[in-house]
PDB file of C-alpha atoms in Angstrom:
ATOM      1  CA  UNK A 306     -12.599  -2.096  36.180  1.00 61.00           C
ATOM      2  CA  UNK A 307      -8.801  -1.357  36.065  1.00 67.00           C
ATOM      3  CA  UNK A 308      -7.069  -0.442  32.689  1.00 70.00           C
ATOM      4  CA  UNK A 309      -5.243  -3.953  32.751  1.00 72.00           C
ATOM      5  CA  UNK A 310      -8.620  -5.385  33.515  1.00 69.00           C
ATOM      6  CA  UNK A 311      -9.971  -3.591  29.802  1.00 73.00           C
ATOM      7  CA  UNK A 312      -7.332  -4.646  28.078  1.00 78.00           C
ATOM      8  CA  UNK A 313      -7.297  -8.188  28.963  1.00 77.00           C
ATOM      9  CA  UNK A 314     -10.980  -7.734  27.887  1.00 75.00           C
ATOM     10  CA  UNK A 315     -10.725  -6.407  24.862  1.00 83.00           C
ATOM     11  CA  UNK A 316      -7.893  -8.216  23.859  1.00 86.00           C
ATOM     12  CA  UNK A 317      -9.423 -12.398  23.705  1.00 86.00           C
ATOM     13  CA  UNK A 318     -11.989 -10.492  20.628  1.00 90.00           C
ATOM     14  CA  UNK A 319      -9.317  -8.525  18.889  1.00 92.00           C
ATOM     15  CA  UNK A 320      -7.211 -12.001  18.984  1.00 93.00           C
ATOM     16  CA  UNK A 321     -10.005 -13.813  17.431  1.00 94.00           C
ATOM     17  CA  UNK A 322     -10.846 -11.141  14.490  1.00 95.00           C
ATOM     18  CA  UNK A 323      -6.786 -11.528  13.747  1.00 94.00           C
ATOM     19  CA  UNK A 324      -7.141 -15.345  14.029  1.00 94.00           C
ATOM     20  CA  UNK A 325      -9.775 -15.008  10.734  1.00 96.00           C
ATOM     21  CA  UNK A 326      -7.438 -13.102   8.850  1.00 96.00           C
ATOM     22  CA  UNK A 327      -4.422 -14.239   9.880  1.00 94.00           C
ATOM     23  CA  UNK A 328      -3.804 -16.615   6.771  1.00 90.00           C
ATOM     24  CA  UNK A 329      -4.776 -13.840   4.334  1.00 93.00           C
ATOM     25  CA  UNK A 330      -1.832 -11.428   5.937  1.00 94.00           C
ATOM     26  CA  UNK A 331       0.834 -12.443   3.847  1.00 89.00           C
ATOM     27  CA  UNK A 332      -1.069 -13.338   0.622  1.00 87.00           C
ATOM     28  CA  UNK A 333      -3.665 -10.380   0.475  1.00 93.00           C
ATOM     29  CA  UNK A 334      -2.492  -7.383   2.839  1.00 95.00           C
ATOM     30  CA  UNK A 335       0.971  -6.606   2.683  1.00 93.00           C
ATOM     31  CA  UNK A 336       1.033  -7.504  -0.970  1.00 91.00           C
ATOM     32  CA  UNK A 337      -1.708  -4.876  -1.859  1.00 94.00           C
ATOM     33  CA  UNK A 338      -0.603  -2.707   0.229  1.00 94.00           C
ATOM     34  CA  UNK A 339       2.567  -2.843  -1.463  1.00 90.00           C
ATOM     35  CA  UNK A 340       0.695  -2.106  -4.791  1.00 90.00           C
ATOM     36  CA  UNK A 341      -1.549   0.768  -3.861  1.00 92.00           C
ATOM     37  CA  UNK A 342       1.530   2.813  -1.677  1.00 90.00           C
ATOM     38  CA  UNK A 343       3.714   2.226  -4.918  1.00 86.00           C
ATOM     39  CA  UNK A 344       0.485   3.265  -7.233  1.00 84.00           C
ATOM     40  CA  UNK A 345      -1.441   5.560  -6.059  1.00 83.00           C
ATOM     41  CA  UNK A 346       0.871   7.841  -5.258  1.00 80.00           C
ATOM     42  CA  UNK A 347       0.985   7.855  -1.908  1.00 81.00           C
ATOM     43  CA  UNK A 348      -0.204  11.354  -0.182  1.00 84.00           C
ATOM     44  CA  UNK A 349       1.504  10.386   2.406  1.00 89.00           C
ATOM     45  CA  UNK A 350       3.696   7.815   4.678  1.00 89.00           C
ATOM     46  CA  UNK A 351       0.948   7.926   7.504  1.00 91.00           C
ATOM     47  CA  UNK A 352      -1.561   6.912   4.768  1.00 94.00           C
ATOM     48  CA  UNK A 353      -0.246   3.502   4.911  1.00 95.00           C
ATOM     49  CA  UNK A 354      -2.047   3.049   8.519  1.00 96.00           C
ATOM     50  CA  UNK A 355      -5.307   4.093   6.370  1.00 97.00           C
ATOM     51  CA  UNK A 356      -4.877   1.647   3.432  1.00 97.00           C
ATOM     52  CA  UNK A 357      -3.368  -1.477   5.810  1.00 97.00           C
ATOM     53  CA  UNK A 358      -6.723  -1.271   7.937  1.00 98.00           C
ATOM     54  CA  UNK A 359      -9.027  -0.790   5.003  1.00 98.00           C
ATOM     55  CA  UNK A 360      -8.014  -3.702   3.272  1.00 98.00           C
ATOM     56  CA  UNK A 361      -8.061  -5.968   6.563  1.00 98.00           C
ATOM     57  CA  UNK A 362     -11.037  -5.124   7.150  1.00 98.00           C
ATOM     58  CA  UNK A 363     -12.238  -6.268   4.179  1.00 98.00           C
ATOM     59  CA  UNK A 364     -10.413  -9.440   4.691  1.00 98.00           C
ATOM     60  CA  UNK A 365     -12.384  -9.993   7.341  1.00 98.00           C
ATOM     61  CA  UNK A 366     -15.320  -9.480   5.878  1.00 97.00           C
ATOM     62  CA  UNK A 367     -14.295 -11.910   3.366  1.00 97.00           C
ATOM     63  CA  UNK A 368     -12.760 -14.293   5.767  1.00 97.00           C
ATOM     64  CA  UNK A 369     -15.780 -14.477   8.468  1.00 97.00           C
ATOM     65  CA  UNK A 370     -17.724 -14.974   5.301  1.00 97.00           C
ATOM     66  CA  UNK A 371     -15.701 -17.687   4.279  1.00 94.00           C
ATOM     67  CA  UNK A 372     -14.835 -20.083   7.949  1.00 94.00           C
ATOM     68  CA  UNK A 373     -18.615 -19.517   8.619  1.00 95.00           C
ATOM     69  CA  UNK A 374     -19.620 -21.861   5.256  1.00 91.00           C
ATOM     70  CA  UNK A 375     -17.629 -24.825   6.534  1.00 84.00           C
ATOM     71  CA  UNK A 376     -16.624 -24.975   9.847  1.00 84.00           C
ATOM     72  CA  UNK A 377     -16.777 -29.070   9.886  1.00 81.00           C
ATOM     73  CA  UNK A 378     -13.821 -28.978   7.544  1.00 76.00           C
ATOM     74  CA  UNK A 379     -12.011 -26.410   9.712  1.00 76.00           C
ATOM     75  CA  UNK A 380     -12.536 -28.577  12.511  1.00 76.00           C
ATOM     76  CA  UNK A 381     -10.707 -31.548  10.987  1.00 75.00           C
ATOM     77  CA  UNK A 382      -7.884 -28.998   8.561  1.00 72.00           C
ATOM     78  CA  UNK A 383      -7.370 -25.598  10.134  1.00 81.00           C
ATOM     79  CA  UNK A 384      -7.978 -26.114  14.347  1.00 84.00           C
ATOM     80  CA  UNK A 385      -6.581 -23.028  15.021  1.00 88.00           C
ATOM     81  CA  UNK A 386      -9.382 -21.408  13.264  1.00 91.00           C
ATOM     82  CA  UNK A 387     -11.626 -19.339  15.360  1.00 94.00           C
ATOM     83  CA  UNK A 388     -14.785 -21.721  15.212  1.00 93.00           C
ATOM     84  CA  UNK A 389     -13.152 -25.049  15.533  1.00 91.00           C
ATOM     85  CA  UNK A 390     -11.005 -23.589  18.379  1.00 91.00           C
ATOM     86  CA  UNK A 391     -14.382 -22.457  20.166  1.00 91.00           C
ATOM     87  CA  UNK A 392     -12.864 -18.665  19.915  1.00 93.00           C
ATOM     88  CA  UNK A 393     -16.587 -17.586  18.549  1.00 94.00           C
ATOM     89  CA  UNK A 394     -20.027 -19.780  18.221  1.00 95.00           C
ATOM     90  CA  UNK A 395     -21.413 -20.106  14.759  1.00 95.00           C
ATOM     91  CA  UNK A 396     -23.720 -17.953  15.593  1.00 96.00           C
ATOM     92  CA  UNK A 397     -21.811 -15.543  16.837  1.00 96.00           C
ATOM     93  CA  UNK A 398     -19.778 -15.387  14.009  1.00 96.00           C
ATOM     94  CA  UNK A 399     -22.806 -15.180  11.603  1.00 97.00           C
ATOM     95  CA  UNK A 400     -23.860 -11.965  13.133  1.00 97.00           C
ATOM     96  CA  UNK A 401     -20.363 -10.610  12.844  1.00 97.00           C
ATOM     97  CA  UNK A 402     -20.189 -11.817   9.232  1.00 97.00           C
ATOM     98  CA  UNK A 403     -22.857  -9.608   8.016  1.00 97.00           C
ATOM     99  CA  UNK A 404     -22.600  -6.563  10.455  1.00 98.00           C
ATOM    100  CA  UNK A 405     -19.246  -5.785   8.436  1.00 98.00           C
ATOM    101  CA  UNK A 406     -20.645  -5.673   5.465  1.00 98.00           C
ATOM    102  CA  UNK A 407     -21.951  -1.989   6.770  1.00 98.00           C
ATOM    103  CA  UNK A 408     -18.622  -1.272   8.804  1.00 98.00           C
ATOM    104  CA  UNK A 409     -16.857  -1.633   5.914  1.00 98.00           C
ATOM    105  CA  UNK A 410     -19.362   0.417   3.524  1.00 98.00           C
ATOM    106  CA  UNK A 411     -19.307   3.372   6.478  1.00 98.00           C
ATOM    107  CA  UNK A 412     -15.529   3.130   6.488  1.00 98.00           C
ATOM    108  CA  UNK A 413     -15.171   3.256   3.126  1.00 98.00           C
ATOM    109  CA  UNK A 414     -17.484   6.137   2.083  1.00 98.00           C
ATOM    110  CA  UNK A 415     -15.451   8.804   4.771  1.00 97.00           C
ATOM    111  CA  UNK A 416     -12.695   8.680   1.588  1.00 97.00           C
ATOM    112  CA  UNK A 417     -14.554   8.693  -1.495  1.00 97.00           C
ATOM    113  CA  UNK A 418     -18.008   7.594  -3.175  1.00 97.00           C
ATOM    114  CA  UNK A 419     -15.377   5.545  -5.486  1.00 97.00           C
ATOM    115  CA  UNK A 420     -13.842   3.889  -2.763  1.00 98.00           C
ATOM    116  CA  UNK A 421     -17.151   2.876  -1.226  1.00 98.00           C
ATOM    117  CA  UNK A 422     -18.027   1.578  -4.860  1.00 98.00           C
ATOM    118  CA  UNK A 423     -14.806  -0.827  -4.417  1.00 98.00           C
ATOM    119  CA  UNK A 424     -16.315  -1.909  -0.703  1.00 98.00           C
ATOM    120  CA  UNK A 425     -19.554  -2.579  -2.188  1.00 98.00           C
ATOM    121  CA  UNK A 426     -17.899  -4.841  -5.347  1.00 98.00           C
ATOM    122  CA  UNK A 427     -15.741  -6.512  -2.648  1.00 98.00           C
ATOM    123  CA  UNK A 428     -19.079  -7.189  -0.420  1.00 98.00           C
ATOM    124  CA  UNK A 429     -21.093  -8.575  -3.784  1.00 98.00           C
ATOM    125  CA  UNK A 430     -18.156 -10.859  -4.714  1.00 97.00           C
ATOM    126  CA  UNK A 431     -17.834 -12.371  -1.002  1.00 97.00           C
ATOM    127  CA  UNK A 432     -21.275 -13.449  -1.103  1.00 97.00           C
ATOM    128  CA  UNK A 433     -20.914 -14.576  -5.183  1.00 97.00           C
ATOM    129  CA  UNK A 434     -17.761 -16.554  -3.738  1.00 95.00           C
ATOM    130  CA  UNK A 435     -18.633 -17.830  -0.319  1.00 95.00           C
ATOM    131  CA  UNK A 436     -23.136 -17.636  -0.484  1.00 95.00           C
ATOM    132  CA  UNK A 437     -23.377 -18.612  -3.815  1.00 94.00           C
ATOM    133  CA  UNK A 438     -20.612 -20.967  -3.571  1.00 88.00           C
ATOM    134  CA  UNK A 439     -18.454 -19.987  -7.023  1.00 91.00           C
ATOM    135  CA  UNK A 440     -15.513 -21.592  -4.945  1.00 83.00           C
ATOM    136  CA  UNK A 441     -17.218 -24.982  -5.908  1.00 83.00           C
ATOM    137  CA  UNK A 442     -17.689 -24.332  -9.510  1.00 85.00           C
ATOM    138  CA  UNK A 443     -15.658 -24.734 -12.957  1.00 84.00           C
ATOM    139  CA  UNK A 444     -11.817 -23.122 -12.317  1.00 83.00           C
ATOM    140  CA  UNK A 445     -12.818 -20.380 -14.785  1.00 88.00           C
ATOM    141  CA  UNK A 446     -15.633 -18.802 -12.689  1.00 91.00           C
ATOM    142  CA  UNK A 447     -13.526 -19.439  -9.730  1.00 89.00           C
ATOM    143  CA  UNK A 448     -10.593 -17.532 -11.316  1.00 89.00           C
ATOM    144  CA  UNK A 449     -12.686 -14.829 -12.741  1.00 93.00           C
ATOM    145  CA  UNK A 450     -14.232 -14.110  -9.308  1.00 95.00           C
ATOM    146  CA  UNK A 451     -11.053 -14.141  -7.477  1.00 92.00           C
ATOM    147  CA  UNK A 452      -9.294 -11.727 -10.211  1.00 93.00           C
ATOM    148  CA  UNK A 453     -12.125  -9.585  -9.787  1.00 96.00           C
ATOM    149  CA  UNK A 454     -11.917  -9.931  -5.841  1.00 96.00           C
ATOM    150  CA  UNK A 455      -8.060  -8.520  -6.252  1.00 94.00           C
ATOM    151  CA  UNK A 456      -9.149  -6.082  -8.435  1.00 95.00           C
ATOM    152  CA  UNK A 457     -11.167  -4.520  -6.013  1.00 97.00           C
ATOM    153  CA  UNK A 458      -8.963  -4.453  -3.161  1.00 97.00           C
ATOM    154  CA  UNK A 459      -6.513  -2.826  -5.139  1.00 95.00           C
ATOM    155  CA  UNK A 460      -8.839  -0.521  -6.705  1.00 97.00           C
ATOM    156  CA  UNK A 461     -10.526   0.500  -3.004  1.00 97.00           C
ATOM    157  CA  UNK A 462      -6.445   0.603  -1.519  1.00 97.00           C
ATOM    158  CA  UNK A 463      -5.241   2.506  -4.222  1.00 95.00           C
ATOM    159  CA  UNK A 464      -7.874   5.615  -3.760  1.00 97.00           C
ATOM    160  CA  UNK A 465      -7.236   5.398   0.118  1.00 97.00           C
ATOM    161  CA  UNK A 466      -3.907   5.472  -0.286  1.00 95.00           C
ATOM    162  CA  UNK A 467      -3.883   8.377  -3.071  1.00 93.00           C
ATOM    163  CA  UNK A 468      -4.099  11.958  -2.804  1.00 92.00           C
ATOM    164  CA  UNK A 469      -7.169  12.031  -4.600  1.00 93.00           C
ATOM    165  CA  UNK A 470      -9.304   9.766  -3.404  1.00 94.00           C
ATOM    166  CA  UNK A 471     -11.967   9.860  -6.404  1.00 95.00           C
ATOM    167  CA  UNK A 472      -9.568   8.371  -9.243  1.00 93.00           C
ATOM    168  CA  UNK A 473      -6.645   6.323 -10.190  1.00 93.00           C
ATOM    169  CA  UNK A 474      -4.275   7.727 -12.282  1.00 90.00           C
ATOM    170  CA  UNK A 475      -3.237   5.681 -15.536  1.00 88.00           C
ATOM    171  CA  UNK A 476      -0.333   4.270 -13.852  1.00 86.00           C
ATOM    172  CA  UNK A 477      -2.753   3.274 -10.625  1.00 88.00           C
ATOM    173  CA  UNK A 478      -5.059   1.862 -13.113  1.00 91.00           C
ATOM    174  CA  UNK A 479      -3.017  -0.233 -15.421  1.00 89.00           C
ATOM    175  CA  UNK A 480      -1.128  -1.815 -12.475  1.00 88.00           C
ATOM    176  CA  UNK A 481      -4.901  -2.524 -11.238  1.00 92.00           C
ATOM    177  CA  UNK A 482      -5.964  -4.266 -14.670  1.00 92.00           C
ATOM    178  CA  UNK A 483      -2.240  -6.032 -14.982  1.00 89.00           C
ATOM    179  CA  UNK A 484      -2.689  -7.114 -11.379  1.00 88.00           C
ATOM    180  CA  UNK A 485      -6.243  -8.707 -12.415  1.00 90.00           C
ATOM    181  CA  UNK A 486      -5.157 -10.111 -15.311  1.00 91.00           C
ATOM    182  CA  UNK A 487      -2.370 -12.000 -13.874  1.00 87.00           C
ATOM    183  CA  UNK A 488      -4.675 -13.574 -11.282  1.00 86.00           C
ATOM    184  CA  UNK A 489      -7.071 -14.266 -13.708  1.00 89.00           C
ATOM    185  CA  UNK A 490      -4.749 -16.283 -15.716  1.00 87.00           C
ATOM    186  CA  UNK A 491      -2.603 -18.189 -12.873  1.00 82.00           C
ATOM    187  CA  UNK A 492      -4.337 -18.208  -9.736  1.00 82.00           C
ATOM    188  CA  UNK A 493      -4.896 -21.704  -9.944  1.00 80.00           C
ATOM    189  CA  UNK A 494      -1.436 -22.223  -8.381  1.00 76.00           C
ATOM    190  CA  UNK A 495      -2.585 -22.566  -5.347  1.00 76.00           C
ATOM    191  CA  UNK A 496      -5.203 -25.806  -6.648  1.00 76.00           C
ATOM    192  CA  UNK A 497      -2.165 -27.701  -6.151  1.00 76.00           C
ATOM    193  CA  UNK A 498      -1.833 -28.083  -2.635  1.00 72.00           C
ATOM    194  CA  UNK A 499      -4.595 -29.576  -1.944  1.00 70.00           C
ATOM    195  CA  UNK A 500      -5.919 -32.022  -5.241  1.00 74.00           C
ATOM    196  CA  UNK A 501      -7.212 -34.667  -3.105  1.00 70.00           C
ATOM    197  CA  UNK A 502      -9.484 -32.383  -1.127  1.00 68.00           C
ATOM    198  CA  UNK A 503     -10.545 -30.787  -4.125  1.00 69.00           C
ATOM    199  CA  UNK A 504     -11.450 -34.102  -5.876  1.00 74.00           C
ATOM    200  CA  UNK A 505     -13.053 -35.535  -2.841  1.00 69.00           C
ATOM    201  CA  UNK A 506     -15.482 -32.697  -3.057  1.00 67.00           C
ATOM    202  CA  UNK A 507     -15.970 -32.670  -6.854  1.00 71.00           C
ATOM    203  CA  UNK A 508     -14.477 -29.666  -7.091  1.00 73.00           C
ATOM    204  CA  UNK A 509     -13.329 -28.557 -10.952  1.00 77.00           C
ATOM    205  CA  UNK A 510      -9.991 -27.377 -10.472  1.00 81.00           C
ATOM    206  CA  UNK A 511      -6.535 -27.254 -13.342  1.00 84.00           C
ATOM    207  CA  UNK A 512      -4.591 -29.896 -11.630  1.00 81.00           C
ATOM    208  CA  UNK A 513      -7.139 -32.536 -11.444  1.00 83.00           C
ATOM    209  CA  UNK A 514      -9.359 -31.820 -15.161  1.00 84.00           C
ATOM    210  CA  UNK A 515      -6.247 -31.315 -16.639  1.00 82.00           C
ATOM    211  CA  UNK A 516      -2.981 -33.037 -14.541  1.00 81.00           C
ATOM    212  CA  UNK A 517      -0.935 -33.749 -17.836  1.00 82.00           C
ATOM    213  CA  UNK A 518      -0.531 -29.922 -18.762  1.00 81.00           C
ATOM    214  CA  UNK A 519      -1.702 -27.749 -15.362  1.00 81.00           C
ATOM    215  CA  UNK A 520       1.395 -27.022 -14.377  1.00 80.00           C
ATOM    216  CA  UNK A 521       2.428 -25.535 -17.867  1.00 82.00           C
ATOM    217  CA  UNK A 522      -0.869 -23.081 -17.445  1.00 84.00           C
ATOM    218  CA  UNK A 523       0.456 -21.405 -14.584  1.00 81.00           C
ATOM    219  CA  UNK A 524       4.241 -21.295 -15.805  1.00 81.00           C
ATOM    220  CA  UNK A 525       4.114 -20.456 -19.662  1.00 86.00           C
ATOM    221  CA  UNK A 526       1.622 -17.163 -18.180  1.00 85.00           C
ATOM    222  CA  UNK A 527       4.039 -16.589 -15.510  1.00 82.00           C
ATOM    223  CA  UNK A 528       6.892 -16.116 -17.885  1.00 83.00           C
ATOM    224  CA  UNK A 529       4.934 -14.324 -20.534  1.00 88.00           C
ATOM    225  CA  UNK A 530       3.301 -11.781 -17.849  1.00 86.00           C
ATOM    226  CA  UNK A 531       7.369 -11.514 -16.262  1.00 84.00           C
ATOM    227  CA  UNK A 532       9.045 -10.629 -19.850  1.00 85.00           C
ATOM    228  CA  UNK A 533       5.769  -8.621 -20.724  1.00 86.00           C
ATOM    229  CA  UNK A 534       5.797  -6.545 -17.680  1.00 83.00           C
ATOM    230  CA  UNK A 535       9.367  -5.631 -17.452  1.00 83.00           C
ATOM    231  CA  UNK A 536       8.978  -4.390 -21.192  1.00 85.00           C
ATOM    232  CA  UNK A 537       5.316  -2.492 -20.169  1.00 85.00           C
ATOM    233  CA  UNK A 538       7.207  -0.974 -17.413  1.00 80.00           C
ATOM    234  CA  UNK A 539      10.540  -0.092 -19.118  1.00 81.00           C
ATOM    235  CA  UNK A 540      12.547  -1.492 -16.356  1.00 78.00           C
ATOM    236  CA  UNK A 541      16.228  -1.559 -16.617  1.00 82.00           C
ATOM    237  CA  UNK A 542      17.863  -4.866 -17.627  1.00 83.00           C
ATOM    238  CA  UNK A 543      19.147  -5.443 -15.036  1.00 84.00           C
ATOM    239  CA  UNK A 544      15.660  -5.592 -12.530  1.00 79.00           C
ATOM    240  CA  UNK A 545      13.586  -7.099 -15.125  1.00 78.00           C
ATOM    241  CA  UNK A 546      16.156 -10.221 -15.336  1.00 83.00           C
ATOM    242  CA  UNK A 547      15.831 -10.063 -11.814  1.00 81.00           C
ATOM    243  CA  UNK A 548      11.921 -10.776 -11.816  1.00 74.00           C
ATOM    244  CA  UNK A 549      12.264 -13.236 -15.036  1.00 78.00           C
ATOM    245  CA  UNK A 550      14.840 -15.250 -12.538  1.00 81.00           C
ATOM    246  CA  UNK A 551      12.394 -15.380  -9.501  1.00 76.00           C
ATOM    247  CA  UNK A 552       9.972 -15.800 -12.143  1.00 73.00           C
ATOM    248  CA  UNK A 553      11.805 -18.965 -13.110  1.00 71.00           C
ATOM    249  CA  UNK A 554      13.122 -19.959  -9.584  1.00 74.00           C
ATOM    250  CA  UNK A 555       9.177 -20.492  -8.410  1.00 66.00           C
ATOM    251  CA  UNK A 556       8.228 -22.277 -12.144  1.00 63.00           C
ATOM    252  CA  UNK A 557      11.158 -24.666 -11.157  1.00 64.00           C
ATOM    253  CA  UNK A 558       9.051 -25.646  -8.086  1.00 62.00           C
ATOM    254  CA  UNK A 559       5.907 -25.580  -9.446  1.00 56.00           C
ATOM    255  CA  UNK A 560       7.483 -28.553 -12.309  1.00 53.00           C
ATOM    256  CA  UNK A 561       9.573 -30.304  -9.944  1.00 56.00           C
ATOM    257  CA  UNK A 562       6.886 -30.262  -7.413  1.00 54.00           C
ATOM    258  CA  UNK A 563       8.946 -28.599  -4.477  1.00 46.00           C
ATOM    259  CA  UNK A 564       6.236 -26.008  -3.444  1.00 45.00           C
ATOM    260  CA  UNK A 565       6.124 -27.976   0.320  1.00 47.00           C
ATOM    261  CA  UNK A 566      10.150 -27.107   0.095  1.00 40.00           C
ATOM    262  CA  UNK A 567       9.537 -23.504  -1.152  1.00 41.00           C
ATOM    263  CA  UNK A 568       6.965 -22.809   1.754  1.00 44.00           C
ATOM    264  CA  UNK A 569       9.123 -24.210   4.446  1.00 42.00           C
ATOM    265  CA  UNK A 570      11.470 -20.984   3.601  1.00 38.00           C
ATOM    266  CA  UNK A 571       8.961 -18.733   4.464  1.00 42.00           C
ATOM    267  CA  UNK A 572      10.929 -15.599   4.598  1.00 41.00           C
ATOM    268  CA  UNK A 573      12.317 -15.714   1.438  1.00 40.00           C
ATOM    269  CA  UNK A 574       8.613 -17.223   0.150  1.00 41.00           C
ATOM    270  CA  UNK A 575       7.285 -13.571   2.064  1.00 45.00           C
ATOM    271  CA  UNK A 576      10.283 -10.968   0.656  1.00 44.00           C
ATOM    272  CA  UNK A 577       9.408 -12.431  -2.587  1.00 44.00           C
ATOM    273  CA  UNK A 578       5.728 -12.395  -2.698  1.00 47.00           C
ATOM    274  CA  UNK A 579       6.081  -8.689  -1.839  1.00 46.00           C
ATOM    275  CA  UNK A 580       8.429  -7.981  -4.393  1.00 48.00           C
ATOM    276  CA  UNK A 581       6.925 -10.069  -6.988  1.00 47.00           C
ATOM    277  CA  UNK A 582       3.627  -8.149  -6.456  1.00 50.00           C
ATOM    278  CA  UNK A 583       4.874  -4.970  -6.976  1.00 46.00           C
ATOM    279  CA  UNK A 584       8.397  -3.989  -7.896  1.00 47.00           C
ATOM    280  CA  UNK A 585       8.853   0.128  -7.771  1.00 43.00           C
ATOM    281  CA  UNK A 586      10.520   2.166 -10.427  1.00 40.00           C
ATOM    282  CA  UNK A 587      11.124   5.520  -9.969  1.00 38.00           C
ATOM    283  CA  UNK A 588       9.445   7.677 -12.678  1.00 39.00           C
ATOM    284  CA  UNK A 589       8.691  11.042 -13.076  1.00 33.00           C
ATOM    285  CA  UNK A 590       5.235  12.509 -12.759  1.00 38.00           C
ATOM    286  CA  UNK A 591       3.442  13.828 -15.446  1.00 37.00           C
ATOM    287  CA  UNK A 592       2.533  17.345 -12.974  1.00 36.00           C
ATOM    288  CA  UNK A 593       4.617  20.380 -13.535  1.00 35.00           C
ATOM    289  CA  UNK A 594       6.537  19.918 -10.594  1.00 33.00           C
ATOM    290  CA  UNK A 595       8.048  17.186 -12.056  1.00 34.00           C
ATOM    291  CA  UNK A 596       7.800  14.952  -8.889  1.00 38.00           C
ATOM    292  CA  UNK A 597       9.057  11.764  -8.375  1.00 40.00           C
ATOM    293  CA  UNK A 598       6.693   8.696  -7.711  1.00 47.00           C
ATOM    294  CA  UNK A 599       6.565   4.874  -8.019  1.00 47.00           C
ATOM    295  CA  UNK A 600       5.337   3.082 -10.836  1.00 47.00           C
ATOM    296  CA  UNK A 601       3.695  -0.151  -9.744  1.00 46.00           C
ATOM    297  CA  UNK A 602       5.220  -3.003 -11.376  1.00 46.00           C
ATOM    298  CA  UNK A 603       2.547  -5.908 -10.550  1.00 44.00           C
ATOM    299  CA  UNK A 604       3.692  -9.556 -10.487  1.00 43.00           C
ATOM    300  CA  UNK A 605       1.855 -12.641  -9.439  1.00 41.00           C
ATOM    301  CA  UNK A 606       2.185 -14.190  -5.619  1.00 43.00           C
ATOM    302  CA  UNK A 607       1.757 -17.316  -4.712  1.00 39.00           C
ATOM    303  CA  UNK A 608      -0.047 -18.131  -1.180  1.00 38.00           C
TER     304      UNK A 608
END
């Protein structure tokens, strides 16, 4: 077999694992990415390679987890899916789904004992999320679970990412708690793209228990967390007015009900979800060299 021969081979399966993740790119990887390079601090710029794989493949983990519960509904929603497009049997996909879970704890425990602690909470909350189905339960479990997901990614990212790999520092941690507590408290913005679904199902989400006043849950935290942070963080005037105003720019689509208009500008939808997440301040470090790091500067982002 030729070398084109081995590539054409090896790339239809390399296709298909991107095809699982390829949704959670934008919304999960770059974004905490973005948090643990600007938290850690970064030991250095290679590192990046290190955290961007870890955390996809824990995506994937969570992802193959996820299209193998319901591939009917994939079939009819999401074609381009790897089981509806008949990329990967059921099967198939199964026995990927749960051979991660120890490719991601031997991955994981090469940097740290801590960081294979974060692959392990990552691999309990999959199955708590997908297996035990807390995506069909009451909007509080659901956002507790998913703050807790974040939590760990960040938490697992952030020690890859660091120079030492067995502890956040307290800037690495509070942007970690910050980061949970803002998905905690408004990741139900994405319940409103699909409320129809989600009744059809008897799903308990915000929007539909509560349509008079959801959308005021996820923008009275948004601009609470937005003022808060830029205060917490001691950012100039000048930046945190800049966050308060994208702050207010996505609350104006969230009330007016332009979130299909907001996505269909999906550049400016990505730049800000990345900056939103984590805005960087240069600080200096509390060594005796004096050396100058980012402070992560967490923010909520909208899939």
């Amino acid at each position: 077999m030729g070398l084109s021969d081995m590539i054409r081979a090896l790339a239809r399966p390399l296709y298909t694992l991107l095809l699982f993740t390829k949704s959670d790119i934008k919304t999960t990887v770059i974004p905490v990415t973005s948090l643990a390079a600007a938290g850690a601090p970064l030991a250095a710029p290679g590192r990046i390679i290190h955290v961007i794989f870890w955390i996809w493949l824990h995506v994937l983990q969570f992802d193959v987890s996820n299209q193998t519960m319901d591939p009917e509904e994939d079939a009819q929603n999401k074609r381009d899916r790897p089981l509806p497009a008949g990329r990967i049997t059921l099967a198939n996909a199964l026995l990927l789904r749960w051979l991660l879970v120890p490719i991601c704890f031997s991955i994981s425990v090469l940097y740290s004992t801590q960081t294979f602690h974060a692959s392990v909470a990552l691999v309990a909350l999959t199955i708590i999320y997908n297996e035990l189905a807390a995506h069909r339960m009451h909007w509080a479990i659901r956002n507790a679970v998913n703050a807790l997901g974040f939590a760990s990614f960040e938490v697992g990212a952030t020690l890859v990412a660091g120079t030492d790999p067995t502890r956040l520092d307290s800037v690495g941690m509070h942007s970690v708690l910050i980061s949970a507590g803002i998905f905690a408290s408004t990741i139900h913005a994405q319940d409103f793209k699909d409320t129809e679904g989600d009744r059809a199902i008897g799903r308990q989400t915000i929007p539909i228990m509560l349509p008079a006043y959801a959308r005021l849950t996820v923008i009275i935290p948004l601009f609470l967390w937005s003022s808060g942070l830029s205060v917490f963080w001691q950012l100039n005037p000048m930046l945190g007015l800049l966050f308060i105003a994208l702050c207010g720019w996505r609350s104006i689509g969230t009330m007016f009900g332009c979130l299909q208009l907001m996505r269909s500008r999906h550049t400016i939808e990505h730049l800000f979800s990345i900056a939103q997440h984590c805005s960087c301040e240069i600080i200096s470090n509390s060594s005796s060299l004096h050396t100058p790091r980012l402070r992560a500067h967490t923010y909520l982002q909208w899939s």
